[in-house]
Amino acid sequence: MSNLQEQSHEREVEEARVNDLVRQAQEGSLEAVDELVRTFQTPIFNLAYRMVNQHEEAGDLTQEVFVKVTRAIRKFRGGARFSTWLYALALNTCRSRRRRLRRIGFFEKVSLDETGDPEAGPLHREPADNGDPPDETAAKHETREIVGRAIATLPEEFREVIVMRDMQGLSYEEIAQATGCAEGTIKSRLWRARAKVRDELVREGLICGVNG
Amino acid sequence: MRCERIKEWMGEHLDGCLDADRTREMNEHLTGCDACRRELEELRQTVALLRDMPAVRPPADLIPSVHRRLAQQPESPVLIFWRVLSLPQTRVAAAAALLIMVGTYGWRTLTAGHGGAESDLVTSRQVALPPQGPAVIQVAETVHERSTDEVTVLDAKRSKQDVSDMTPRPSLILERPEASMDDLGVIRESSARASAPAVANEPAATSLSLPPLEQKQELAEKEDKPLSSPAPADKLVEIEPPVRAEEGEARGRIWGEAGERRGGKLASTPARAIKVGGGKDADAAPGAVAPVTTKAPLSKNLAAAELPSPKVDRNTKPSDGRLYAGRSDTYSDSADAPALESASPARKEREILLTTSDARAAGKILARYAVHGKDIKKKADEAAKKLRDQDGEEAQSGTQISGWVPAARYAQLIASLQSIGTVKPLPATLGWASGGSGTVSDLSGQIGNESHGTELIFVQITLVPPAK
């Protein structure tokens, strides 16, 4: 089996597993709900984190998303992928939370320094020895800080598409369904979002163009 | 322009989603364009860095936290009610109650007797009426047959408003066989009227807590007067500029149904063509066919001040077969009336002949007063260039610029134009045939969003250089 075929097969198997869990959860199985949370907690937390740029707030937001999922799972009819439905719910929750936070001036208080490399934060620790030389680790750390800051300064709708496409690998179609926009809009937004990040990274000297 | 297009394809190319033809075209372009090659390389590096960002690990205690929250935050009574209502037993009971209500109302209506000479086939839908907040209104689909005038109104449908809370309420089928229907067969439903006998020309239902715009529109549509009677100004309905009719894409309403807007966006209201039979009068537009609007703007009171109401009386033929929008006293004779080739509601239009040596200034002036001035300025610059290049007779034929101007600023526009040349109003001969200007329809869609509540005039300026 080729690499692409393998990946496709893996996706199908995973989708079947998730569908099974959803069915069990709809029938009332709490274990199935927990397993769904385990499966999707990382991407949803990452989405929340990139939208609010703060660990604690992202954690709270993620809990809210999964509470809503648990209560609303019976409404999921299976017309779209469960992950798409989940992302749509998460996006709406993030947007509402951002509006509320904006009203209380939250984003003025959160400094951009906090939006750097999340792995440097309290939730994570760098592995004691990841095999890289120390200066390479420091360089990677700095690069991620810069990229993290570039993402954090994007407008909301640009951030959403960058996170879902480039960081979580959703397809254009899935992003379009989750955001409720047309695919053309998503492609356009993605292009503009990447251009903005590129401009920031060029300014920081992280990337350079090809000469002549 | 080509570079812009190629750049737009770069994202898809990096995602492996660009089709073969475009990939080939892009590669050909890149071999000769340094800027695009640089752009692509920068984007490639950017995407690589983005994709290299590690995932942030979520809190270890996420699942227990979710459980705690579920335990601490009981469901709201509303959600519990909804969940109970969604149970099969509850649905059966609700359906039974609904049938009883419908049966009772229908029986009462039948025994009260129907009025009116025409047979109306009305199929109506259930309407869920939340006790507070915006009403959810569904418009009955009505097939309205008339033996003589052949005014056929098909399928006006209005999308539902969102109900702020999802609490379902008992549904009512509201039907008013004797109700006065507006031209599009819109039946305005009211919880207060559900059991009351329908009476023509009743004041509009106001028991529903409708947004103010819709209340006003309801009032406007309640009048069911003969065509020759001008409608009072405050009851005039919104007129939509006609745009090209396209099957399957029809939106909006026609012939006097009040437009609706929510939050500046157009409600999606598919409609089909309306065919208007000519009257005996020579001025009648024979076989005029209204274009179906495609996301046409719903400029409020666009022609309110000047054009007669477009209402068609169900029970009598129109006196002259012409269909108007607004007051009837504006058009003293048929020559002034906008052409009804398209059978769209007449709109307020002005044509001006401007003799000037400074066409660019004319464009700037119009851009200043009109909505979407940026587009107008661009076209005006093109027109100015064309005028400069023209000579002799060709120059005398003039070139045109046009735009939508708020009625309140029209006088100022004329005054400004007079400062750069001679202004001569022309008889309004603009006919909005179905193949009308794409610019108008493009702008129309945008104007609807931007000029909420503003009366607009379509101004067309023919620019002619001074005689040499």
XYZ file of C-alpha atoms in Angstrom:
680
model
C 0.000 0.000 0.000
C 1.429 3.420 -0.921
C 1.942 6.141 1.660
C -1.078 8.112 0.473
C -3.253 5.034 0.474
C -2.093 4.189 3.958
C -2.936 7.645 5.214
C -6.320 7.480 3.556
C -7.010 4.103 5.107
C -5.958 5.365 8.530
C -8.331 8.308 8.185
C -11.192 6.011 7.282
C -10.522 3.757 10.226
C -10.349 6.734 12.553
C -13.573 8.153 11.165
C -15.351 4.852 11.668
C -14.117 4.729 15.254
C -15.325 8.254 15.935
C -18.725 7.534 14.378
C -19.058 4.524 16.601
C -18.180 6.563 19.671
C -20.699 9.221 18.685
C -23.429 6.635 18.343
C -22.629 5.213 21.751
C -22.519 8.675 23.281
C -25.920 9.457 21.793
C -27.228 6.341 23.449
C -25.981 7.622 26.781
C -22.520 6.114 27.211
C -20.335 8.397 29.320
C -17.260 6.367 28.492
C -17.833 7.102 24.820
C -18.100 10.803 25.610
C -14.819 10.656 27.542
C -13.150 8.877 24.661
C -14.366 11.560 22.249
C -12.951 14.217 24.541
C -9.636 12.377 24.633
C -9.598 12.126 20.825
C -10.312 15.787 20.154
C -9.004 17.632 23.200
C -5.653 18.516 21.616
C -6.922 20.110 18.390
C -9.731 21.919 20.191
C -7.440 23.196 22.912
C -4.962 24.369 20.275
C -7.690 26.185 18.415
C -8.844 27.818 21.634
C -5.295 28.685 22.607
C -4.555 30.378 19.294
C -7.786 32.318 19.509
C -7.327 33.697 23.016
C -3.535 33.459 23.428
C -3.708 32.458 27.038
C -3.362 29.017 28.603
C -5.871 29.269 31.405
C -8.490 30.911 29.291
C -7.952 28.312 26.563
C -8.394 25.520 29.091
C -11.623 27.022 30.346
C -12.843 27.504 26.805
C -12.075 23.908 25.920
C -14.024 22.664 28.909
C -16.967 24.791 27.818
C -16.810 23.348 24.319
C -16.896 19.768 25.547
C -19.673 20.462 28.023
C -21.697 21.801 25.106
C -20.781 18.776 23.010
C -21.911 16.425 25.739
C -25.233 18.176 26.079
C -25.826 18.616 22.378
C -24.510 15.351 21.003
C -27.997 14.010 20.391
C -28.571 16.872 17.953
C -25.759 15.672 15.740
C -27.515 14.033 12.825
C -24.532 12.700 10.942
C -25.011 14.833 7.845
C -21.429 16.089 8.122
C -18.369 14.693 9.817
C -18.489 14.791 13.588
C -15.171 16.643 13.638
C -16.599 19.355 11.379
C -19.598 19.739 13.676
C -17.288 19.881 16.663
C -15.095 22.516 15.051
C -18.117 24.621 14.180
C -19.276 24.469 17.790
C -15.767 25.267 19.034
C -15.388 28.223 16.666
C -18.679 29.716 17.769
C -17.730 29.279 21.403
C -14.325 30.859 20.815
C -15.845 33.802 18.983
C -18.347 34.445 21.760
C -15.639 34.225 24.351
C -13.414 36.600 22.405
C -16.223 39.126 22.168
C -16.737 38.940 25.896
C -13.028 39.196 26.617
C -12.669 42.109 24.247
C -15.391 43.973 26.075
C -13.517 43.712 29.372
C -10.239 44.737 27.770
C -8.668 41.319 28.198
C -6.601 41.471 25.043
C -5.044 44.757 26.022
C -3.753 43.177 29.202
C -2.349 40.023 27.666
C 1.102 40.928 26.433
C 2.403 39.548 23.222
C 5.191 37.898 25.144
C 2.676 35.400 26.356
C 1.881 34.468 22.809
C 5.330 33.136 22.110
C 6.267 29.546 22.251
C 3.557 27.800 24.229
C 5.918 24.998 25.020
C 7.779 27.376 27.261
C 4.645 27.926 29.330
C 3.580 26.239 32.529
C 1.758 23.485 30.688
C 4.738 22.154 28.963
C 8.323 21.402 29.547
C 10.938 20.905 26.976
C 12.128 17.319 27.013
C 15.321 16.899 28.962
C 17.122 15.626 25.919
C 15.514 15.704 22.490
C 18.702 14.967 20.652
C 19.256 18.468 19.333
C 22.299 20.451 20.266
C 21.438 23.123 22.853
C 21.886 26.058 20.475
C 19.567 24.441 17.952
C 16.945 24.008 20.625
C 17.259 27.663 21.546
C 17.001 28.677 17.870
C 13.904 26.544 17.399
C 12.418 28.034 20.515
C 13.012 31.538 19.239
C 11.592 30.685 15.809
C 8.441 29.312 17.344
C 8.092 32.377 19.498
C 8.242 34.600 16.447
C 5.801 32.465 14.465
C 3.474 32.311 17.477
C 3.522 36.101 17.740
C 2.840 36.440 14.008
C -0.211 34.186 14.343
C -1.412 36.015 17.433
C -1.491 39.362 15.677
C -3.635 38.122 12.795
C -7.286 39.177 12.606
C -9.657 36.574 13.981
C -10.923 35.123 10.733
C -7.383 34.803 9.355
C -6.211 33.101 12.497
C -9.002 30.568 12.327
C -8.115 29.416 8.826
C -4.373 29.336 9.468
C -4.828 27.209 12.572
C -7.298 24.821 10.990
C -5.430 24.433 7.717
C -1.731 24.740 8.463
C -1.646 23.581 12.043
C -4.402 21.011 12.138
C -4.586 19.849 8.543
C -8.292 20.319 7.867
C -9.288 20.392 4.218
C -10.756 23.463 2.544
C -14.118 21.768 2.546
C -14.026 21.011 6.244
C -12.962 24.535 7.095
C -15.699 25.933 4.877
C -18.298 23.811 6.628
C -17.042 24.638 10.089
C -16.935 28.374 9.438
C -20.053 28.519 7.311
C -18.189 30.201 4.457
C -17.700 29.276 0.837
C -14.551 27.410 -0.159
C -13.487 30.320 -2.335
C -13.657 32.596 0.688
C -11.554 30.183 2.698
C -8.889 29.989 -0.016
C -8.788 33.744 -0.275
C -8.564 34.190 3.476
C -5.859 31.587 3.740
C -3.814 33.245 1.055
C -4.077 36.617 2.740
C -3.404 35.171 6.180
C -0.257 33.434 4.992
C 0.878 36.608 3.241
C 0.486 38.528 6.497
C 2.449 35.938 8.454
C 5.069 35.927 5.707
C 5.431 39.714 5.938
C 5.958 39.450 9.682
C 8.503 36.670 9.329
C 10.412 38.598 6.641
C 10.472 41.591 8.956
C 11.917 39.422 11.705
C 14.461 38.020 9.301
C 13.205 34.512 9.698
C 12.660 33.888 6.029
C 14.230 35.317 2.943
C 13.264 35.263 -0.690
C 15.065 33.758 -3.614
C 17.405 36.167 -5.371
C 16.995 36.799 -9.095
C -2.871 41.340 -13.461
C -1.438 37.968 -14.335
C 0.931 38.054 -11.357
C -2.015 38.745 -9.046
C -3.821 35.741 -10.379
C -0.762 33.529 -10.117
C -0.208 34.640 -6.528
C -3.756 33.643 -5.675
C -3.015 30.157 -6.918
C 0.117 29.762 -4.867
C -1.747 28.771 -1.718
C -3.573 25.955 -3.451
C -0.337 24.908 -5.109
C 1.386 24.661 -1.746
C -1.543 22.646 -0.455
C -1.367 20.307 -3.426
C -4.843 21.304 -4.544
C -4.144 23.233 -7.725
C -5.413 21.569 -10.869
C -3.041 20.483 -13.635
C -3.881 23.288 -16.089
C -3.342 26.022 -13.592
C -0.191 24.362 -12.304
C 1.187 24.331 -15.820
C 0.223 27.970 -16.358
C 1.797 28.930 -13.066
C 5.033 27.119 -13.782
C 5.277 28.797 -17.175
C 4.789 32.157 -15.553
C 7.341 31.479 -12.836
C 10.082 30.721 -15.328
C 9.913 34.339 -16.454
C 8.837 36.222 -13.322
C 11.357 36.786 -10.529
C 8.869 38.515 -8.252
C 6.432 35.616 -8.314
C 9.210 33.103 -7.825
C 10.349 35.007 -4.765
C 6.796 35.234 -3.505
C 6.273 31.507 -3.875
C 9.478 30.673 -2.074
C 8.619 32.992 0.803
C 5.188 31.463 1.097
C 6.630 27.993 0.994
C 8.937 28.807 3.892
C 6.085 30.443 5.798
C 3.816 27.446 5.419
C 6.630 25.118 6.429
C 7.220 27.109 9.619
C 3.509 27.172 10.394
C 3.216 23.441 9.898
C 6.245 22.877 12.058
C 4.610 24.548 15.054
C 4.092 21.895 17.686
C 0.677 21.213 19.127
C 0.045 22.659 22.542
C -0.745 20.011 25.095
C -4.080 20.474 26.798
C -4.418 20.407 30.584
C -4.068 16.899 32.014
C -7.234 17.223 34.050
C -9.498 18.259 31.179
C -11.840 15.272 31.379
C -12.435 15.492 35.152
C -12.964 19.247 34.743
C -15.621 18.606 32.120
C -17.347 16.129 34.448
C -17.230 18.660 37.284
C -18.760 21.305 35.096
C -21.516 19.042 33.924
C -22.342 18.275 37.534
C -22.135 21.874 38.696
C -24.041 23.439 35.842
C -27.401 21.799 35.528
C -29.131 22.267 32.247
C -31.285 25.315 31.960
C -35.031 24.771 32.255
C -35.315 25.797 28.637
C -33.035 23.022 27.496
C -34.746 20.517 29.748
C -38.091 21.535 28.287
C -36.683 21.124 24.797
C -35.293 17.741 25.628
C -38.628 16.619 27.109
C -40.400 17.952 24.071
C -38.142 16.003 21.785
C -39.192 12.725 23.379
C -41.410 10.576 21.126
C -44.300 10.528 23.607
C -44.298 14.293 23.812
C -44.239 14.634 20.047
C -47.279 12.389 19.692
C -49.177 14.402 22.270
C -48.166 17.677 20.619
C -49.225 16.414 17.194
C -52.590 15.357 18.570
C -53.115 18.743 20.196
C -52.189 20.442 16.956
C -54.657 18.396 14.961
C -57.405 19.237 17.389
C -56.590 22.946 17.154
C -56.481 22.893 13.366
C -59.663 20.936 13.176
C -61.446 23.331 15.485
C -60.278 26.404 13.650
C -60.962 24.884 10.254
C -64.446 23.792 11.286
C -65.210 27.215 12.655
C -64.009 28.828 9.445
C -66.001 26.513 7.232
C -69.176 27.060 9.144
C -68.603 30.850 9.059
C -68.407 30.732 5.236
C -65.883 32.018 2.760
C -66.045 35.405 1.139
C -64.714 36.546 -2.182
C -65.402 35.424 -5.648
C -62.124 33.877 -6.400
C -60.929 30.553 -5.427
C -57.672 30.725 -3.680
C -55.658 27.716 -3.074
C -53.719 28.361 -0.039
C -51.284 26.072 1.461
C -49.880 27.423 4.596
C -47.232 26.284 6.876
C -47.035 26.027 10.538
C -45.739 28.955 12.358
C -43.931 28.707 15.605
C -44.562 31.769 17.678
C -42.301 32.348 20.587
C -44.037 34.320 23.249
C -41.484 37.071 23.140
C -38.849 38.292 20.858
C -38.948 38.321 17.123
C -41.756 36.449 15.585
C -41.079 33.611 13.295
C -43.158 34.246 10.288
C -43.587 32.023 7.383
C -45.335 33.191 4.376
C -47.964 31.024 2.915
C -47.370 29.806 -0.522
C -50.267 30.980 -2.477
C -51.491 30.193 -5.837
C -53.744 33.015 -6.695
C -55.821 32.668 -9.760
C -57.652 35.388 -11.513
C -59.800 34.691 -14.452
C -59.417 37.995 -16.272
C -56.264 39.794 -15.419
C -54.123 36.750 -15.117
C -52.051 38.143 -12.410
C -50.283 35.183 -11.160
C -48.276 35.408 -8.093
C -46.110 32.534 -7.286
C -44.064 31.518 -4.385
C -43.160 34.300 -2.105
C -41.260 32.831 0.701
C -39.513 34.480 3.515
C -36.894 32.810 5.515
C -37.411 32.365 9.170
C -35.843 34.536 11.742
C -33.801 32.846 14.373
C -35.472 32.509 17.643
C -33.210 33.609 20.389
C -34.070 30.714 22.595
C -34.769 27.337 21.162
C -37.879 26.840 23.210
C -40.508 25.358 20.997
C -44.010 26.575 21.326
C -47.187 24.976 20.233
C -47.484 25.529 16.545
C -50.419 27.211 14.974
C -51.624 26.964 11.469
C -52.972 30.378 10.764
C -55.171 30.704 7.797
C -57.372 33.555 6.770
C -59.436 32.632 3.784
C -61.105 35.978 3.768
C -57.995 37.859 4.540
C -56.943 40.564 2.219
C -53.832 39.284 0.674
C -51.251 41.533 -0.667
C -50.047 41.168 -4.176
C -47.781 38.346 -3.386
C -50.241 36.391 -1.400
C -48.436 37.072 1.786
C -50.570 36.220 4.668
C -49.607 38.042 7.745
C -50.094 35.863 10.693
C -50.991 36.944 14.109
C -51.542 34.996 17.220
C -54.361 37.382 18.033
C -56.078 36.612 14.795
C -55.829 32.886 14.907
C -59.362 32.495 15.996
C -60.819 35.742 14.709
C -62.673 35.859 11.430
C -60.661 37.482 8.745
C -61.710 40.865 7.556
C -60.349 42.644 4.552
C -58.415 45.820 5.133
C -57.934 45.129 8.764
C -55.049 46.918 10.257
C -51.938 44.903 10.220
C -51.307 42.559 13.062
C -49.223 44.212 15.627
C -49.586 41.667 18.366
C -46.413 40.068 17.202
C -43.365 41.779 18.417
C -41.941 42.425 15.006
C -39.029 44.631 14.315
C -40.172 48.152 13.449
C -39.330 47.775 9.754
C -41.558 44.758 9.419
C -44.403 46.414 11.271
C -44.255 49.299 8.872
C -44.152 46.938 5.942
C -47.143 45.090 7.251
C -49.049 48.330 7.502
C -48.040 49.157 3.986
C -49.270 45.865 2.673
C -52.582 45.861 4.404
C -54.023 48.405 2.043
C -55.822 46.753 -0.738
C -56.969 49.690 -2.794
C -57.775 50.073 -6.432
C -54.908 51.021 -8.613
C -56.067 54.508 -9.301
C -56.010 55.481 -5.654
C -52.636 56.648 -4.580
C -51.342 54.989 -1.494
C -50.495 57.247 1.420
C -46.827 57.992 1.608
C -46.303 56.190 4.875
C -47.787 53.050 3.505
C -45.752 52.903 0.382
C -43.704 49.885 0.032
C -40.178 49.426 -0.881
C -39.393 49.168 -4.513
C -36.590 47.145 -5.810
C -34.690 48.140 -8.861
C -35.212 45.528 -11.504
C -32.375 43.259 -12.230
C -31.898 40.409 -14.550
C -34.197 37.549 -13.895
C -32.580 34.192 -13.659
C -34.436 31.046 -12.978
C -33.316 29.359 -9.879
C -31.579 32.411 -8.538
C -34.613 34.595 -7.974
C -34.616 36.477 -4.762
C -36.536 39.281 -3.244
C -39.993 40.380 -3.849
C -41.788 42.082 -6.596
C -44.601 44.417 -7.077
C -45.002 46.232 -3.958
C -44.240 43.631 -1.377
C -42.249 45.368 1.236
C -38.648 44.487 1.267
C -37.079 43.205 4.363
C -33.767 43.524 5.798
C -32.162 42.230 8.848
C -28.932 43.639 10.069
C -28.227 45.176 6.731
C -28.373 41.852 4.918
C -31.039 40.820 2.531
C -33.337 38.068 3.469
C -33.341 35.301 1.017
C -36.713 35.342 -0.636
C -37.005 33.335 -3.755
C -39.653 34.499 -6.095
C -40.695 33.641 -9.584
C -41.697 35.900 -12.365
C -44.875 37.778 -12.271
C -46.800 38.137 -15.408
C -48.994 41.107 -15.742
C -51.813 41.102 -18.179
C -52.446 44.379 -19.985
C -55.516 46.385 -19.348
C -57.693 48.021 -21.931
C -55.854 51.273 -21.745
C -53.365 51.935 -24.504
C -50.737 52.814 -21.995
C -50.782 49.418 -20.519
C -47.625 47.460 -20.971
C -48.726 44.470 -22.989
C -47.519 41.243 -21.620
C -44.962 42.969 -19.524
C -42.993 40.606 -17.458
C -41.419 41.587 -14.228
C -37.877 40.555 -13.822
C -37.138 38.513 -10.827
C -34.808 40.228 -8.535
C -31.561 38.626 -7.652
C -30.522 39.834 -4.265
C -31.838 43.205 -5.209
C -31.483 45.938 -2.677
C -34.491 46.873 -0.705
C -34.038 50.590 -0.764
C -36.592 51.865 1.524
C -39.095 54.206 -0.031
C -37.030 54.361 -3.145
C -39.840 55.883 -5.047
C -42.024 56.716 -2.138
C -42.261 60.368 -2.873
C -43.075 60.150 -6.503
C -44.429 56.948 -7.779
C -47.822 55.438 -7.319
C -48.522 52.305 -5.415
C -48.129 49.144 -7.376
C -50.984 47.450 -5.641
C -53.226 45.367 -7.770
C -56.770 45.091 -6.622
C -57.950 41.563 -6.581
C -61.489 42.387 -7.335
C -61.261 45.035 -10.025
C -59.189 45.493 -13.087
C -56.551 48.172 -12.935
C -57.908 51.349 -14.426
C -55.151 51.790 -16.949
C -53.245 48.590 -16.779
C -50.133 50.385 -15.750
C -48.372 49.371 -12.686
C -46.802 51.937 -10.545
C -44.969 52.257 -7.364
C -45.746 55.227 -5.192
C -48.084 58.083 -5.820
C -49.844 58.300 -9.099
C -49.664 62.047 -9.480
C -46.018 62.024 -10.451
C -46.605 60.927 -13.976
C -48.731 63.376 -15.802
C -48.659 61.373 -18.940
C -47.446 58.096 -20.175
C -44.315 59.618 -21.679
C -42.961 60.317 -18.254
C -43.566 56.901 -16.922
C -40.582 54.661 -16.940
C -40.723 52.032 -19.602
C -42.429 48.951 -18.399
C -40.752 46.579 -20.744
C -39.381 44.872 -17.777
C -42.600 45.427 -15.858
C -40.595 46.190 -12.850
C -41.803 48.750 -10.400
C -40.956 52.231 -11.683
C -38.042 53.890 -9.922
C -36.816 57.352 -9.452
C -34.368 58.216 -12.192
C -32.837 61.334 -13.574
C -31.010 61.881 -16.818
C -28.825 64.913 -17.223
C -26.948 66.305 -20.151
C -23.783 67.990 -18.957
C -21.816 70.078 -21.389
C -18.384 70.465 -19.951
C -14.772 70.471 -20.935
C -13.780 68.785 -17.694
C -15.255 65.328 -17.768
C -12.906 64.147 -15.058
C -14.265 66.767 -12.688
C -17.783 65.633 -13.497
C -16.822 62.120 -12.525
C -15.297 63.311 -9.280
C -18.413 65.266 -8.442
C -20.706 62.329 -9.066
C -18.391 60.047 -7.108
C -18.571 62.476 -4.203
C -22.333 62.394 -3.981
C -23.143 58.890 -5.063
C -22.938 55.689 -3.106
C -20.051 53.552 -4.238
C -18.171 56.550 -5.392
C -14.975 54.591 -5.910
C -16.470 52.533 -8.723
C -18.035 55.602 -10.255
C -14.790 57.530 -10.176
C -13.028 54.750 -11.990
C -15.663 54.662 -14.684
C -15.697 58.419 -14.893
C -11.958 58.475 -15.515
C -12.446 55.986 -18.297
C -15.242 58.108 -19.694
C -13.082 61.205 -19.533
C -10.333 59.469 -21.431
C -12.820 58.376 -24.046
C -14.117 61.911 -24.440
C -10.620 63.256 -24.821
C -9.928 60.814 -27.577
C -13.152 61.461 -29.376
C -13.549 64.015 -32.070
C -16.279 65.776 -34.044
C -19.628 64.043 -34.208
C -18.505 61.217 -32.087
C -17.588 63.630 -29.344
C -20.996 65.256 -29.556
C -22.760 62.010 -28.955
C -21.380 62.069 -25.452
C -20.459 59.390 -23.013
C -22.219 58.495 -19.822
C -21.535 58.046 -16.166
C -24.154 57.046 -13.669
C -24.728 56.193 -10.072
C -27.150 56.106 -7.177
C -27.432 59.363 -5.360
C -29.330 59.922 -2.126
C -32.382 62.017 -2.935
C -31.428 64.509 -0.270
C -28.176 65.267 -2.076
C -29.503 65.491 -5.594
C -29.867 69.263 -5.528
C -26.307 69.661 -4.290
C -25.093 67.389 -7.066
C -26.772 69.567 -9.677
C -25.355 72.712 -8.120
C -21.849 71.228 -8.179
C -22.204 70.115 -11.789
C -23.364 73.595 -12.760
C -20.059 74.955 -11.542
C -18.197 73.038 -14.244
C -20.607 73.197 -17.149
C -24.131 73.523 -18.422
C -26.670 71.159 -16.934
C -29.770 70.215 -18.857
C -32.237 67.686 -17.494
C -33.426 65.183 -20.053
C -36.812 63.439 -20.158
C -36.548 60.231 -18.207
C -36.370 57.484 -20.759
C -34.396 54.959 -18.883
C -35.933 51.558 -19.367
C -34.778 48.847 -17.135
C -35.081 45.966 -19.432
C -34.128 42.621 -18.109
C -30.820 42.904 -19.822
C -30.116 46.091 -17.958
C -26.824 47.257 -16.784
C -24.824 44.776 -14.853
C -23.407 47.703 -13.033
C -26.798 48.659 -11.731
C -27.527 45.210 -10.480
C -24.058 44.889 -8.991
C -24.381 48.195 -7.259
C -27.908 47.427 -6.300
C -26.865 44.518 -4.228
C -24.284 46.610 -2.501
C -26.505 49.623 -2.082
C -29.073 47.596 -0.248
C -26.574 46.856 2.384
C -25.172 50.293 2.702
C -27.976 52.692 2.228
C -30.363 51.303 4.700
C -33.410 53.480 4.805
C -32.143 56.056 2.295
C -34.167 57.106 -0.675
C -31.995 56.894 -3.756
C -32.194 58.305 -7.239
C -30.453 56.762 -10.162
C -28.640 59.563 -11.973
C -27.288 59.167 -15.446
C -25.095 61.970 -16.736
C -24.362 62.239 -20.415
C -21.105 64.142 -20.856
C -20.705 66.240 -23.978
C -17.750 68.484 -24.711
C -18.527 72.092 -25.600
C -18.953 72.850 -29.304
C -15.678 73.978 -30.832
